[in-house]
Amino acid sequence: MINTNSVFGEFLEIGEKLKKGYETLKSIDSVEVATTPKELVWSCDKVQMFHYIRETPAKCKTPVLVSFAIMNRHDVLDLQPDRSLMKKLLDEGLDIYIMDWGYPSKADRFLSMEDYILGYMDDAIDFIRNAHKIDKIHKMGICQGGLFSMIYASIFPEKLKSLTTYVAPYDFKNANCNMLFKWTKYVDVDTMVNTQGIISADMLNNAFSMLKPSMDIAKFFGVLEMMDDRDKLMNFLRMEKWKNDCPDLSGEMYRKYIKDLFRDNKLVNGEFELDGKIVDLKNMTVPFLNVYATEDNIIPNESTVSVMDKIGSKDKQLYAFPGGHIGVFVGAKSQKELAPSVAKWVIERC
Amino acid sequence: MEKSNRSSDLIENVIDTHAKTVDQIVENSKKLTKDLPLVNETIDKSHKLFQQSVSSQKELAIKASETFEKTSKQMNNNAEMAQNFFKQWLENQMTWAKTNFNQPNIPAFNSDPKDWMANWQKFMGQNPNPFASMMNGNPFFSMMQNNPFMNMNSMQNNMNENVTNWSQFTKQYLDMMNQSYNEWVKQFSNLTAADTFKGMSNMTESLNKFFELWMPMFKSIQDKSFTAESFMNSLNPEKYKAFVDSFFKFMPEEGQKMMEQMNTQFVQYMKHVSEAGFNGYSSMKSQMQQMNGLNQNPYSNAWDMYHNWRNAINEAVSPLTKLTNENGPVKNVKIWNDINDLMVEFNIKNNELQYLVYQNGLKVMDRLSDKVANQLKEGKTIDSFVKLYQDWLVTGDEVFTELFNGDQYSKLMTEVSSLQMRLKKDIDDQMESLFLVNMPVATRTEMDEVYKSIYDLKKMYRNLEKMFSAEKTEQQEKVVPETKTSKKK
């Protein structure tokens, strides 16, 4: 039997909650993310670099440059004051710069991986070296930004004091370990790039959302219950804002990323070329901290961990963070344990 | 049946007209080449081939109509079965009512509904209607005045209709709410908040479609005749499709939007060019839509069928096209022919992809209906529809991620995406060369050339800047030791 009273009552309740949701959400004028103060210090085309403003002198004089994935905004690293990896690292005594890759448009379809790594990233690092009159800086990279930083460190180890990466993909050997890895095996990347020019963020987001198809529906049941708790609701909205704010990708960069790295696994196989030169991971000799999330459903652990045996660094450490891909930057444990540990590791190598 | 005849006649007419046109072309060509017996012989041979292919097209069309007719008959049988099911259900309801109200002598409900209703009202009077108090506190009260629960006294229907009305009313209420929320969403000042509200509304919309899908099953749940099998039998494919589409919004909707847009452009151009292949494509598409059931994969042989048909046409027409000059219109016709092929291929594979999703969605429904059947067998009631929907979501994640992870889906999905992009590019290029080229606007190709030049120039500028900076540093470094040397001197 169906308890018609209960079922219809349920629909009425949802209606009531939606009405309340409407009132609450309508009263919200702005959803602010990335509020930790910072200033623009360098820019080239659409790429910018910001310097976080410190109130007190840094414990480590050598600055750190952080690069996030190109396909997402770095704002998630500073989502809100009590969930900000950047703020926590500043509090722990680091002097931090951050890259903002910008929003590529159709005009940027020809930007290549060379432009990003040998161009923008290298120029930004040179800018910091000149500004601080130092030879080496610390580098941090997250996800795709970690992979790019690893490539950079293999080419220019002389410019880095250390490299820290979080949840970065390196080894793409096992295409079956994850749905996204598998799809890249089949995707007709040439047609995609030749016809689209730039790769739309919506398309990539759709692919990501298929890792858990119910997510985009099921989460709103939770939201219905948040209407009386403004803090909780604002947390949700900040995360939504970040999730929906994704830049498109330059086609040529994407082509190389998928074909050479994902599909042919050239970096780990020692065949990856940048500007005509082979990138040898054995040249990556700087101290290396490799952070991975044990419950990562986007970047499989084996892809992150196996790079440890391929690099030339003697001083290298693996850090297993108990949580998911995004939890590394926004989780409570990240604030309490991970950020202080990372800062300590960097300061020890200052 | 009538529809089937109409479409069959239409296809035959199209084929006949096409055949007559080719006959005319052949006659004209022969007149032009009357002094060249060898050419005339070739034309005759190819003409014969063409006539054969026309016959095979006709045969194909007739077979397709027959299939449609068969499908229609099957559908009628299904409708008859549904009617029987309804009769059975009605009887079950009457038995239930008789048992509940201790009136075993009521021969049939319609003979004297008043007695039955009196008892029902008495029964309801003993249990104050919980909906009444709930309604009073609801802001949509005024809009719900006519709901069946508030007007129980005036209801002249039996319990069967009560359940039907209840579900229909709930659906109306949900539809109405959705409409209001869609309007409301325009009032937001913050985009993220608006998106969140839209997400909540979409979630309820999907829940509503889920409700709608289950509506026909409520009756059997009420009379305890619900089984997993009866659920699958009474599953409405159209509603099921609407529900799955609402869940995987991006795929069918976006695809359809794009196809609609392309179809419009395609049709417009083809009106001018008038190419036989298009007619074939249309009839093919319409036949496919008619045969699009959920019980068997209708796409597995569709591409082969289309290819055979195209090959027959090409074999017949190619000797003739060799005689014509490769001028602009001929080239365009060939390009549009290729686009036509691509479009058919895209349609078939896209449908197959969606079919895979629907088919796996049925697995989810199957598991869920099993769960419900077991629940009912154990004498439990369904108190929460949201819980049922959430169960669907959890089961869906298991089944769909398994599907998405599989080779078959991965290959097909990437193939469809590639076809879609190639199609868009080819049509864009044609639009550019046929229409935009004469307009005072920059085309996409021209803009790409400009972007490439700007990119190269920027790169060159950056490299020169770096070289200049490096040289400057080098010179400065050289200057320092020279000064030291001069001091020594």
Short mmCIF file of C-alpha atoms in Angstrom, two decimals, chain A residues 4-168:
data_model
loop_
_atom_site.label_atom_id
_atom_site.label_comp_id
_atom_site.label_asym_id
_atom_site.label_seq_id
_atom_site.Cartn_x
_atom_site.Cartn_y
_atom_site.Cartn_z
CA THR A 4 -0.99 8.59 0.28
CA ASN A 5 -1.09 11.01 3.21
CA SER A 6 2.56 10.58 3.85
CA VAL A 7 3.60 10.72 0.19
CA PHE A 8 1.54 13.75 -0.68
CA GLY A 9 2.63 15.35 2.58
CA GLU A 10 6.18 14.80 1.45
CA PHE A 11 5.56 16.71 -1.77
CA LEU A 12 3.92 19.53 0.15
CA GLU A 13 6.92 19.61 2.45
CA ILE A 14 9.28 19.85 -0.50
CA GLY A 15 7.13 22.65 -1.88
CA GLU A 16 7.37 24.45 1.44
CA LYS A 17 11.12 23.98 1.58
CA LEU A 18 11.52 25.20 -1.98
CA LYS A 19 9.49 28.27 -1.10
CA LYS A 20 11.69 28.89 1.90
CA GLY A 21 14.73 28.22 -0.26
CA TYR A 22 13.51 30.81 -2.70
CA GLU A 23 13.19 33.43 0.04
CA THR A 24 16.57 32.61 1.55
CA LEU A 25 18.47 32.41 -1.73
CA LYS A 26 16.83 35.58 -3.04
CA SER A 27 18.17 37.50 -0.06
CA ILE A 28 21.77 36.57 -0.94
CA ASP A 29 23.38 39.34 -2.93
CA SER A 30 26.86 38.03 -3.32
CA VAL A 31 28.87 34.87 -2.82
CA GLU A 32 32.48 35.79 -2.21
CA VAL A 33 35.39 33.43 -2.71
CA ALA A 34 39.17 33.96 -2.60
CA THR A 35 39.05 36.85 -0.13
CA THR A 36 42.57 36.55 1.34
CA PRO A 37 44.24 39.85 0.34
CA LYS A 38 46.63 39.67 -2.60
CA GLU A 39 48.02 42.02 -5.23
CA LEU A 40 48.59 41.67 -8.94
CA VAL A 41 52.34 41.70 -9.60
CA TRP A 42 52.76 40.26 -13.08
CA SER A 43 50.69 39.55 -16.16
CA CYS A 44 51.16 38.35 -19.70
CA ASP A 45 48.24 38.01 -22.14
CA LYS A 46 45.40 36.61 -20.03
CA VAL A 47 47.68 35.01 -17.44
CA GLN A 48 48.29 36.83 -14.18
CA MET A 49 50.29 36.31 -11.02
CA PHE A 50 49.25 37.54 -7.58
CA HIS A 51 51.30 37.96 -4.41
CA TYR A 52 49.52 37.29 -1.11
CA ILE A 53 49.94 40.14 1.33
CA ARG A 54 51.57 39.14 4.60
CA GLU A 55 51.02 40.99 7.86
CA THR A 56 54.18 39.55 9.40
CA PRO A 57 57.59 38.56 8.00
CA ALA A 58 57.69 35.11 6.46
CA LYS A 59 59.47 32.29 8.28
CA CYS A 60 60.88 31.17 4.95
CA LYS A 61 62.46 33.97 2.91
CA THR A 62 62.34 31.99 -0.31
CA PRO A 63 58.92 32.53 -1.86
CA VAL A 64 56.59 29.80 -3.10
CA LEU A 65 54.79 29.90 -6.45
CA VAL A 66 51.53 27.94 -6.54
CA SER A 67 49.93 26.79 -9.81
CA PHE A 68 46.52 25.21 -9.97
CA ALA A 69 45.03 23.16 -12.83
CA ILE A 70 44.32 25.15 -15.98
CA MET A 71 40.86 23.62 -16.29
CA ASN A 72 39.69 24.96 -12.91
CA ARG A 73 40.00 28.23 -11.05
CA HIS A 74 42.52 28.45 -8.22
CA ASP A 75 39.84 30.06 -6.02
CA VAL A 76 39.16 26.72 -4.35
CA LEU A 77 42.51 27.07 -2.60
CA ASP A 78 41.09 30.09 -0.81
CA LEU A 79 37.40 29.20 -0.72
CA GLN A 80 36.62 30.95 2.57
CA PRO A 81 38.73 32.09 5.53
CA ASP A 82 38.24 28.92 7.57
CA ARG A 83 38.69 26.64 4.57
CA SER A 84 41.67 28.20 2.83
CA LEU A 85 44.82 26.28 2.06
CA MET A 86 46.48 29.54 1.01
CA LYS A 87 45.60 31.38 4.21
CA LYS A 88 46.77 28.46 6.31
CA LEU A 89 50.10 28.26 4.49
CA LEU A 90 50.51 32.04 4.97
CA ASP A 91 49.73 31.64 8.67
CA GLU A 92 52.34 28.92 8.85
CA GLY A 93 54.96 31.38 7.61
CA LEU A 94 55.25 31.00 3.83
CA ASP A 95 55.54 33.84 1.31
CA ILE A 96 53.14 32.90 -1.49
CA TYR A 97 52.58 33.82 -5.12
CA ILE A 98 49.79 32.28 -7.16
CA MET A 99 49.28 31.87 -10.92
CA ASP A 100 45.91 32.73 -12.44
CA TRP A 101 45.73 31.06 -15.85
CA GLY A 102 42.79 33.22 -16.93
CA TYR A 103 39.94 32.37 -19.25
CA PRO A 104 41.14 31.41 -22.74
CA SER A 105 38.87 32.51 -25.57
CA LYS A 106 38.70 31.41 -29.21
CA ALA A 107 41.64 33.72 -29.87
CA ASP A 108 43.78 31.50 -27.61
CA ARG A 109 43.14 28.27 -29.45
CA PHE A 110 46.78 27.99 -30.54
CA LEU A 111 48.30 28.31 -27.05
CA SER A 112 50.41 25.20 -26.56
CA MET A 113 51.76 23.35 -23.57
CA GLU A 114 55.10 24.95 -24.43
CA ASP A 115 53.51 28.39 -24.05
CA TYR A 116 52.14 27.48 -20.63
CA ILE A 117 55.24 25.81 -19.18
CA LEU A 118 58.20 27.33 -21.02
CA GLY A 119 56.41 30.64 -21.51
CA TYR A 120 54.06 31.81 -18.75
CA MET A 121 55.30 29.60 -15.92
CA ASP A 122 58.97 30.23 -16.64
CA ASP A 123 58.45 33.99 -17.06
CA ALA A 124 56.54 34.19 -13.78
CA ILE A 125 59.27 32.25 -11.96
CA ASP A 126 61.95 34.54 -13.48
CA PHE A 127 59.95 37.54 -12.34
CA ILE A 128 59.96 36.27 -8.72
CA ARG A 129 63.66 35.39 -8.88
CA ASN A 130 64.48 38.89 -10.13
CA ALA A 131 62.15 40.62 -7.70
CA HIS A 132 63.68 38.78 -4.73
CA LYS A 133 67.19 38.69 -6.22
CA ILE A 134 67.45 34.95 -5.70
CA ASP A 135 68.34 32.02 -7.93
CA LYS A 136 65.75 29.54 -6.75
CA ILE A 137 62.18 29.53 -5.49
CA HIS A 138 59.86 26.86 -4.05
CA LYS A 139 57.24 25.53 -6.44
CA MET A 140 53.86 24.05 -5.61
CA GLY A 141 51.47 22.54 -8.14
CA ILE A 142 48.01 21.11 -7.77
CA CYS A 143 46.42 18.42 -9.96
CA GLN A 144 47.21 19.30 -13.60
CA GLY A 145 49.26 22.21 -12.20
CA GLY A 146 51.33 19.61 -10.33
CA LEU A 147 52.04 17.72 -13.53
CA PHE A 148 53.07 20.92 -15.32
CA SER A 149 55.28 21.86 -12.36
CA MET A 150 56.92 18.42 -12.51
CA ILE A 151 57.67 18.93 -16.21
CA TYR A 152 59.05 22.38 -15.43
CA ALA A 153 61.20 21.04 -12.61
CA SER A 154 62.63 18.41 -14.96
CA ILE A 155 63.68 21.14 -17.40
CA PHE A 156 64.77 23.87 -14.99
CA PRO A 157 65.86 22.19 -11.73
CA GLU A 158 68.37 25.01 -11.25
CA LYS A 159 65.53 27.49 -10.70
CA LEU A 160 63.78 25.54 -7.93
CA LYS A 161 64.56 24.84 -4.30
CA SER A 162 61.77 22.32 -3.91
CA LEU A 163 58.66 20.96 -5.53
CA THR A 164 55.41 20.06 -3.74
CA THR A 165 52.55 18.59 -5.72
CA TYR A 166 49.03 17.71 -4.60
CA VAL A 167 46.84 15.03 -6.24
CA ALA A 168 48.73 15.26 -9.54
#
